[in-house]
Coordinates of C-alpha atoms and ligand atoms in Angstrom, one line a residue:
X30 CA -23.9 16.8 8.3
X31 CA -26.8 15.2 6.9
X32 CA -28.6 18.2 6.2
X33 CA -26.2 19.9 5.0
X34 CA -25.9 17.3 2.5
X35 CA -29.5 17.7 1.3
X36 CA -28.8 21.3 1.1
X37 CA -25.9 20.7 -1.6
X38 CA -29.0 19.0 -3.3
X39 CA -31.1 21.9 -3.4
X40 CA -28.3 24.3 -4.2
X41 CA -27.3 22.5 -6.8
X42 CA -30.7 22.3 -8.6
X43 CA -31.1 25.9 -8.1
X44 CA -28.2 26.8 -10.2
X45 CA -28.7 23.9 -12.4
X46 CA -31.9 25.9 -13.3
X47 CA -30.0 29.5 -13.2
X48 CA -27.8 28.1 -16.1
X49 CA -31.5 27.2 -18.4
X50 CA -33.2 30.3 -17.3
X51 CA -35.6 31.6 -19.8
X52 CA -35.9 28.0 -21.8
X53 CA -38.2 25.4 -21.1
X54 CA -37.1 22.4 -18.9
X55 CA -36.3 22.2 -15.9
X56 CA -38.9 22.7 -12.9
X57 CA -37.3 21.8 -9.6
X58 CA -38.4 19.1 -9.0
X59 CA -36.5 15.8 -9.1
X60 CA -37.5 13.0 -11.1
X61 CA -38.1 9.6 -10.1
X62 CA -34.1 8.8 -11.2
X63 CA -33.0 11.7 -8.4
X64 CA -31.4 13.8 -11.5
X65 CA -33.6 17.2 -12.6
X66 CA -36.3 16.6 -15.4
X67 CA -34.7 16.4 -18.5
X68 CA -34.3 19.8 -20.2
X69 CA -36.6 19.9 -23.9
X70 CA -34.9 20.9 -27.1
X71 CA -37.8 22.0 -29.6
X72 CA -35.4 22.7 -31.9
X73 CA -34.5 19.0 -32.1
X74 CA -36.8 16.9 -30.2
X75 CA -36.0 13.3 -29.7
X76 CA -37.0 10.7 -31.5
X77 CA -36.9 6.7 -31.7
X78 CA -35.7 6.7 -35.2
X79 CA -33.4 10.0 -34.6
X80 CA -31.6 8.2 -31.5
X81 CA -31.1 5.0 -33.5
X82 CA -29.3 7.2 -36.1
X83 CA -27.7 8.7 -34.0
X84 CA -26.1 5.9 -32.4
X85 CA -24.9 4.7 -35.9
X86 CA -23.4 7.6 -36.9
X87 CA -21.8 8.1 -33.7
X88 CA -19.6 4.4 -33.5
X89 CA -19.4 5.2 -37.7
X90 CA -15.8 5.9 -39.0
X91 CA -17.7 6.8 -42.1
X92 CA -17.5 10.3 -40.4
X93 CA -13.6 10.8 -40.5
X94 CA -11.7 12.1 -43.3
X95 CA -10.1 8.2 -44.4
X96 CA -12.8 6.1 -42.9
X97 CA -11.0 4.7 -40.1
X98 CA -12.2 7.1 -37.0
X99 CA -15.8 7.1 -35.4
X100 CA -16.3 9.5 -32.1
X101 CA -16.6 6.2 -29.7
X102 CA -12.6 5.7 -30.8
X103 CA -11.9 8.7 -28.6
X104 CA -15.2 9.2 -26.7
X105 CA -15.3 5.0 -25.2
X106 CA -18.6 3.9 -23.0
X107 CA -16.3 2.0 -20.6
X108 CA -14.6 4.8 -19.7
X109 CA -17.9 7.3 -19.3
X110 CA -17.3 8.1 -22.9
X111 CA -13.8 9.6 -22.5
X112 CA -10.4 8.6 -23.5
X113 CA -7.9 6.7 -21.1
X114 CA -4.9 8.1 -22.9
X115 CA -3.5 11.7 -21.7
X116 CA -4.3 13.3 -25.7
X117 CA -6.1 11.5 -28.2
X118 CA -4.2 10.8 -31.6
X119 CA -6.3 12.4 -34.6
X120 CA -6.3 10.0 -38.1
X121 CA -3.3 11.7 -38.8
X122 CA -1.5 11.0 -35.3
X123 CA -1.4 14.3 -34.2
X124 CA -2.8 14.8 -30.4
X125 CA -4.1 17.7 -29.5
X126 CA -3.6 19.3 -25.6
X127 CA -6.8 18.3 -23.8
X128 CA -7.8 15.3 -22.5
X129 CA -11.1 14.0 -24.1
X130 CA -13.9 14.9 -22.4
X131 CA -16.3 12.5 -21.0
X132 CA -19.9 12.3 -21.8
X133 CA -22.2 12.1 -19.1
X134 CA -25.4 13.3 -19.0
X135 CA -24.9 16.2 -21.7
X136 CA -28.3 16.9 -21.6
X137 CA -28.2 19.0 -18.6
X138 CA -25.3 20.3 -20.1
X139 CA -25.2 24.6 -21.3
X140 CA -22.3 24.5 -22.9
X141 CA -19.8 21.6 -24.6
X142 CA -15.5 21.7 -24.2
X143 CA -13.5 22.3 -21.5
X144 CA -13.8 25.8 -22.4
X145 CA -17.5 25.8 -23.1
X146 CA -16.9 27.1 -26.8
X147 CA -19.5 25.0 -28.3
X148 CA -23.1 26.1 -26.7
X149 CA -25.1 22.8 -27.3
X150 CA -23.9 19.4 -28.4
X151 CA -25.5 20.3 -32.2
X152 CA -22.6 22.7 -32.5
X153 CA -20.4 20.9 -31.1
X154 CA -20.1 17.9 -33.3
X155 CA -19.7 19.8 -36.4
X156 CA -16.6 20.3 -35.0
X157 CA -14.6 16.9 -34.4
X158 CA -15.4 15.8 -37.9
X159 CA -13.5 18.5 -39.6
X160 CA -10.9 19.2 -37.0
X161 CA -7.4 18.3 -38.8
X162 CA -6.1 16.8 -35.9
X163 CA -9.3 14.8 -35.3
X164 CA -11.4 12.8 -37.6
X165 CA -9.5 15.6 -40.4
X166 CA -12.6 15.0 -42.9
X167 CA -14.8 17.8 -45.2
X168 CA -17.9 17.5 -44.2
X169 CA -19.2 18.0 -47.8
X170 CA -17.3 14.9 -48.7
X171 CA -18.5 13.2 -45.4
X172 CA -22.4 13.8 -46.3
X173 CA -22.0 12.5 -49.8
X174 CA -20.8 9.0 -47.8
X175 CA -23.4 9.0 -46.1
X176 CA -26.0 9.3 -49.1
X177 CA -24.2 6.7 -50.9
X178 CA -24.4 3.9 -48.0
X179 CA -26.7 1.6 -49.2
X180 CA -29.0 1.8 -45.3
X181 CA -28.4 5.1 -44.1
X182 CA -31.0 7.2 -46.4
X183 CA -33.5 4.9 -44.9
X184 CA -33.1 5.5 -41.7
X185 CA -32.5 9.3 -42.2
X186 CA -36.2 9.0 -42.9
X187 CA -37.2 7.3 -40.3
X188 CA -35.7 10.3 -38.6
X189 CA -36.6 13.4 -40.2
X190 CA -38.9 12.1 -42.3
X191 CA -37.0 11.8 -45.5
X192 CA -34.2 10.3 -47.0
X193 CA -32.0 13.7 -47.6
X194 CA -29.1 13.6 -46.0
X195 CA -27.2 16.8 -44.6
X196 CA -24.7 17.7 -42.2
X197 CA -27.7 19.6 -39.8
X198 CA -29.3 16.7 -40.0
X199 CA -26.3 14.5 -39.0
X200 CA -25.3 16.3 -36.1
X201 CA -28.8 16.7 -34.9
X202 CA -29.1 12.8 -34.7
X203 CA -25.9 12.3 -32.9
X204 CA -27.1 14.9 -30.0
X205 CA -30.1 13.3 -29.9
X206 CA -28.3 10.1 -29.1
X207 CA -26.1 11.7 -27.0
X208 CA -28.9 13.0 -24.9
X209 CA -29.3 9.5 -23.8
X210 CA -25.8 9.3 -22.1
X211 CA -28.0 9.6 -18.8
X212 CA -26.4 8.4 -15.1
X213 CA -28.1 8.4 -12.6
X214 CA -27.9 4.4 -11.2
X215 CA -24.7 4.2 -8.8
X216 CA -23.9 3.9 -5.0
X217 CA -24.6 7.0 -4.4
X218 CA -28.4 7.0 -6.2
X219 CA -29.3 3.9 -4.8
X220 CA -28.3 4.8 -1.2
X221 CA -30.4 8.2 -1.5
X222 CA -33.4 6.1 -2.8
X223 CA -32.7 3.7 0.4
X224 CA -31.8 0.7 -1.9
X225 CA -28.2 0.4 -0.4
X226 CA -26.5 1.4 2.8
X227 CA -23.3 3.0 2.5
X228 CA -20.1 1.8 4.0
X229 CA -18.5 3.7 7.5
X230 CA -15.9 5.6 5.0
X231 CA -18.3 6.6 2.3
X232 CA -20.9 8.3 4.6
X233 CA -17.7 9.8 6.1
X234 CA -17.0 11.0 2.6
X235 CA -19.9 12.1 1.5
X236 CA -20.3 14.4 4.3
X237 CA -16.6 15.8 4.1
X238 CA -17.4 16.2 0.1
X239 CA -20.7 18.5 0.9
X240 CA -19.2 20.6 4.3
X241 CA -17.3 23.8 3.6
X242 CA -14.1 22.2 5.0
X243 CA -13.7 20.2 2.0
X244 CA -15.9 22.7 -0.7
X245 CA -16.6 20.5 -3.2
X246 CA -19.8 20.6 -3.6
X247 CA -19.7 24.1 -4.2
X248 CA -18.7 23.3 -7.8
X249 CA -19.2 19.4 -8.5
X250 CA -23.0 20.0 -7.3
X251 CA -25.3 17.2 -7.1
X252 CA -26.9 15.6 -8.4
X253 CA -24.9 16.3 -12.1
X254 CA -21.8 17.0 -9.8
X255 CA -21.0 19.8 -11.9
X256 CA -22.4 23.2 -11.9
X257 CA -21.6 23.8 -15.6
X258 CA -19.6 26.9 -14.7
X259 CA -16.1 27.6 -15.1
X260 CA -13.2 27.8 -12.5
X261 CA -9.4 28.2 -11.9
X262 CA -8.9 25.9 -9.4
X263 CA -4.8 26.9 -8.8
X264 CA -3.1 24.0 -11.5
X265 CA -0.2 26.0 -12.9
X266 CA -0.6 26.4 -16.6
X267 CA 2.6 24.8 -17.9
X268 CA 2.0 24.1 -21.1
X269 CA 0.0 27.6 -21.0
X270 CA -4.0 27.1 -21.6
X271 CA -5.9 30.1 -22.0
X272 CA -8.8 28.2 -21.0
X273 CA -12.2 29.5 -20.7
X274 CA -10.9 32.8 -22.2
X275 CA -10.4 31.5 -25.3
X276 CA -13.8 31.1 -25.8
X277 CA -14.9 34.7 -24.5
X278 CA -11.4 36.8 -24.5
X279 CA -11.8 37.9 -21.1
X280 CA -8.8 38.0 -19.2
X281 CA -10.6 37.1 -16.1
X282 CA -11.9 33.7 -17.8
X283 CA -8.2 32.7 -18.0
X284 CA -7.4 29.5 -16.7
X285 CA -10.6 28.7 -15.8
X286 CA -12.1 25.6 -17.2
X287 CA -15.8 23.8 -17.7
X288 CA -16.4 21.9 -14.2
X289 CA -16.2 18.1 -15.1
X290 CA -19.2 15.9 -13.7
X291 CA -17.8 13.6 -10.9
X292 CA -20.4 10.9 -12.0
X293 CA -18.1 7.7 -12.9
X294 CA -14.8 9.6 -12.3
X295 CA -13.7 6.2 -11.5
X296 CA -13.0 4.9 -14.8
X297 CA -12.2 8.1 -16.4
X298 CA -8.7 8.5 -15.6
X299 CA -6.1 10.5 -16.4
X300 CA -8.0 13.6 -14.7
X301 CA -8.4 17.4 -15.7
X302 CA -8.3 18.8 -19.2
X303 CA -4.8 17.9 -19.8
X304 CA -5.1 14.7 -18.6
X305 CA -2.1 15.4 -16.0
X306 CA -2.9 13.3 -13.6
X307 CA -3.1 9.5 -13.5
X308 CA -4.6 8.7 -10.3
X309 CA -7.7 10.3 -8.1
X310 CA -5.2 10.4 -4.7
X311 CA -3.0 12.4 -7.7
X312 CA -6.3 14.8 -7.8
X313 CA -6.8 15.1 -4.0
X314 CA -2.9 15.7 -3.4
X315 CA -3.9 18.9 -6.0
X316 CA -6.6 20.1 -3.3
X317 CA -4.3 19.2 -0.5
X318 CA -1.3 20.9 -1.0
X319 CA -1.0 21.6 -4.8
X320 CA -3.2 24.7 -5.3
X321 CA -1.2 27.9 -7.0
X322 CA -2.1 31.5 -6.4
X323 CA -3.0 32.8 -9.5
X324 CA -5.1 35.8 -10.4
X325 CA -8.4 34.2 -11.4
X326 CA -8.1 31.8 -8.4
X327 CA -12.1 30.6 -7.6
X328 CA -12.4 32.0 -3.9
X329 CA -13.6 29.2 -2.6
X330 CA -10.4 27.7 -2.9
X331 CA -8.7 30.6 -2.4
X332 CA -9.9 31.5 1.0
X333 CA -8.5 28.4 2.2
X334 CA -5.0 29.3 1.7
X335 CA -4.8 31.9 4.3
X336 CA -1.7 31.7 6.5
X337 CA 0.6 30.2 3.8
X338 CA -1.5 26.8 3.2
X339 CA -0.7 25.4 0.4
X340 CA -4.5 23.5 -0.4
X341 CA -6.9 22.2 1.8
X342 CA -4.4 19.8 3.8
X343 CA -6.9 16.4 4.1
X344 CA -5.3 13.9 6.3
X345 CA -4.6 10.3 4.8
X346 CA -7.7 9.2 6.3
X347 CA -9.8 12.2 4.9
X348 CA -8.2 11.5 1.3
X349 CA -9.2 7.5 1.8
X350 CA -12.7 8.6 2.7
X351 CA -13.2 11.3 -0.1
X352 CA -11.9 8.8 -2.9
X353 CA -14.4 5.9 -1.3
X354 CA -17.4 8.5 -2.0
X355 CA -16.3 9.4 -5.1
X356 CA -16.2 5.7 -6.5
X357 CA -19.7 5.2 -5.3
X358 CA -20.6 7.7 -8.0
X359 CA -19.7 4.5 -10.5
X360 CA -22.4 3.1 -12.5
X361 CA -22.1 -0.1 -13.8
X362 CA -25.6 0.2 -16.1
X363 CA -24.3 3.3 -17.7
X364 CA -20.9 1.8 -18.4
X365 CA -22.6 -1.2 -20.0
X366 CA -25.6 0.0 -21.1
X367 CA -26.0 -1.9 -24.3
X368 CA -28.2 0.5 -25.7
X369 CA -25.2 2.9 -25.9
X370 CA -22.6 0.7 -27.8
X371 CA -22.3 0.1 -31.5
X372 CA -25.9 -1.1 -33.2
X373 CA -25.5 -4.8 -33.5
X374 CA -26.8 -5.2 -37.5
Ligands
HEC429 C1 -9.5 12.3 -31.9 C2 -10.3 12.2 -30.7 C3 -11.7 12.6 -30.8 C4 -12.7 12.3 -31.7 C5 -12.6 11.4 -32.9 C6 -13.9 13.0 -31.2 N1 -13.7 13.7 -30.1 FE1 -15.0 14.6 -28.9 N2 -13.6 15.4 -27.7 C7 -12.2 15.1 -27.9 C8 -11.5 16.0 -27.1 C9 -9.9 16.0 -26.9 C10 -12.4 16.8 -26.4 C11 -12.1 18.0 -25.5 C12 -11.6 19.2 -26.4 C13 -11.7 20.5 -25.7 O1 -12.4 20.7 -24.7 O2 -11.1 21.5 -26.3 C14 -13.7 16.4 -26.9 C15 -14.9 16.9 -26.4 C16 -16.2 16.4 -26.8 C17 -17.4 16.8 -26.1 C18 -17.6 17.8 -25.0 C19 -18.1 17.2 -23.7 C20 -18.2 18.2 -22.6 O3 -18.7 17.8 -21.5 O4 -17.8 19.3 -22.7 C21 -18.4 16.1 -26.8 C22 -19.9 16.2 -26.5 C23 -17.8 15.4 -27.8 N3 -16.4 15.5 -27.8 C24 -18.5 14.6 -28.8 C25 -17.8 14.1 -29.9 C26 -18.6 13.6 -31.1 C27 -20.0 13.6 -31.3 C28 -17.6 13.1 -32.0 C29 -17.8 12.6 -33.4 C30 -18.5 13.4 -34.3 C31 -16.3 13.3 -31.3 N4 -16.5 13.9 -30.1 C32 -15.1 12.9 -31.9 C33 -11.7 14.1 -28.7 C34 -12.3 13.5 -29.8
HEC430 C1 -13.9 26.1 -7.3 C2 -14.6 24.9 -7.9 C3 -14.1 23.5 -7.5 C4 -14.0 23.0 -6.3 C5 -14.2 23.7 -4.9 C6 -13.6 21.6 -6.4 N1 -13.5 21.4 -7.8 FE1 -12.8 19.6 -8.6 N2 -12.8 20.5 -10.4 C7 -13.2 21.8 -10.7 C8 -12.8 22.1 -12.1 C9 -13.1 23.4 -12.8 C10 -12.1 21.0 -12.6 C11 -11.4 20.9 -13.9 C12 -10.1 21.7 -13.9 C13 -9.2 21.6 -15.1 O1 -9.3 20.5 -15.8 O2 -8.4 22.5 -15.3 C14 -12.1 20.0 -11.5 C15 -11.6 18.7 -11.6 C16 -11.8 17.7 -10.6 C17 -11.5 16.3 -10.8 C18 -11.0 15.7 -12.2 C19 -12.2 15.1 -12.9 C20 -11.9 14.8 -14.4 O3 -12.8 14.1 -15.0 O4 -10.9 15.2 -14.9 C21 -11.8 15.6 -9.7 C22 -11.7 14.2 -9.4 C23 -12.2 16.6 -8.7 N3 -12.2 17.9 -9.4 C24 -12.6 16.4 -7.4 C25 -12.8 17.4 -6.5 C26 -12.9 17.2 -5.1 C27 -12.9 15.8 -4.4 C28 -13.1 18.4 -4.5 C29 -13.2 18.8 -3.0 C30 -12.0 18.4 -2.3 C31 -13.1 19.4 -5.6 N4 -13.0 18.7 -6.8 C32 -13.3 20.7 -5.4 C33 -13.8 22.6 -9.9 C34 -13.8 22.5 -8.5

């Protein structure tokens, strides 16, 4: 069972590289905090002054369109930088129909959404600020706030080196900043480096989570548990989501959504992209007994419902040990890293 384990390890930094092929980055070698060596961006490389910008910008409702919405009011550290109501309200009130994402170590990241529409977090957050039922702002009337703060051409120097503000230069601070969101300090970490022991039912859930009975690791591959790729994993689409395909417009992409890192799923209820389910024993009654035949089904679930089965049938005890692994993928220094929260000034 054990090795087997270590094998989901090496898998899953083989196709974390597969995903980056041809840019620099990632060798396979693990760094010293168990998580692959963090991927460069030369086209926005990080910098002191271009995280601490970030960070303000990114807890600023100076972004939305009537100053009252920052991205931490949907995205919250405490909950791994997601949203712990089903749809988040825009300034407006409107909610949209997916559940925020969380934001846990994006930088490994290849593509940003549920359906992947955004290809790096740059691109990506030009798109909150101007959605209407988001922040609902124009980012030309967003820039010349900015400008006018009293502090912020300042530290747009610091930066890039000098005071002009623009929106490429806003969103490239936030990613950098958001390149930061890195987890890699819980249960789970620390047993691997030999720090902590796990308990009888986590080891017995670890090794269900990595063994082909259970397939999880298949997709949620450590140690980002997420392969960054895109599955159907049998919900029944009711409100209909096109999913991945409405990024790409390929039928086959249809109902098949970004895999979600495991890392702090604790605290980042309600779970999936609709938010339709409150409770983690809600997610593993899904995989028990809830999986739908559908067209794009992933395979790896759908071999399993041979015979008539309706999911992968864990027993009580099986569900009990799966959820005790998955909480050991908690970590309290990301949650409360205070290097991640609003500047203090
Ligand atoms: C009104 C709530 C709301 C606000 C404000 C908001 N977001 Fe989001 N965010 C969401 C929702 C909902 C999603 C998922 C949408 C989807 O996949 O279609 C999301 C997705 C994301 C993702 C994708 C993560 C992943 O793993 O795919 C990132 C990154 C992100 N937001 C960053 C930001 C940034 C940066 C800002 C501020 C500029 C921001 N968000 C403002 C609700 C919000
Ligand atoms: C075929 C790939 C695949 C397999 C196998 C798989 N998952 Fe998932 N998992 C996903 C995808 C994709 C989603 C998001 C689906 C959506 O929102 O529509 C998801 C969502 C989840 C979520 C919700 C996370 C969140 O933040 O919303 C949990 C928890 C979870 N899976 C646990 C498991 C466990 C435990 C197993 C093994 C019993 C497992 N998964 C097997 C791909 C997979």
């Amino acid at each position: 069972m054990i090795v087997r384990w270590k094998l989901g390890i090496v898998v899953a930094g083989a196709l974390a590289l597969a995903g980056c092929s041809g840019e620099t980055g990632p060798s396979d070698t693990p760094n010293d905090d168990g998580l692959p060596p963090m991927p460069e961006f030369p086209d926005n490389p990080t910098t002191p002054g271009g995280v601490d910008l970030g960070r303000r910008l990114f807890h600023d409702p100076v972004l939305s369109g009537d100053g009252t919405q920052s991205c931490a009011d949907c995205h919250r550290q405490a909950f791994a930088f997601g949203d712990p109501r089903q749809f988040s309200f825009g300034i407006h009130g409107d909610a949209g129909t997916r559940n925020a994402s969380t934001i846990v170590n994006p930088a490994w990241q290849t593509s940003q959404f549920w359906d992947g529409r955004a290809a790096t977090l740059e691109d990506q957050a030009v798109s909150p600020v101007q959605n209407p039922i988001e922040m609902a702002a124009d980012w030309s009337v967003v820039v010349a706030a900015v400008a006018a703060d009293p502090d912020y051409p300042a530290a747009f120097a610091a930066a890039f080196g000098t005071s002009e503000v623009t929106q490429e230069r806003i969103v490239r601070a936030i990613a950098q900043f958001e390149r930061g969101f890195v987890s890699a300090d819980s249960k789970f970490d620390r047993e691997r480096r030999g720090e902590v022991a796990f308990s009888a039912a986590e080891i017995r859930g670890r090794d269900l989570f990595f063994s082909e009975e259970a397939e999880c690791f298949h997709c949620h591959a450590a140690p980002l548990f997420t392969d960054g790729r895109f599955h159907d994993i049998g919900l029944d689409l009711d409100p209909p989501d096109e999913g991945r395909a409405a990024a790409t417009g390929v039928v086959f992409d249809r109902g098949k959504f970004k895999t979600p890192s495991l890392r702090n799923v604790e605290v980042s209820a309600p779970y999936m992209h609709d938010g339709r389910f409150a409770t983690l024993e809600e997610v593993l009654d899904h995989y028990a007994a809830g999986i739908q035949r559908s067209p794009n089904l992933d395979p790896v679930l759908g071999v399993q419902l041979n015979g008539g089965a309706t999911g992968l049938g864990f027993t009580p005890e099986q569900r009990a040990d799966l959820i005790a692994f998955l909480k050991a993928l908690t970590d309290p220094s990301f949650l409360q890293n205070p290097d991640l929260g609003p500047p203090s000034s």
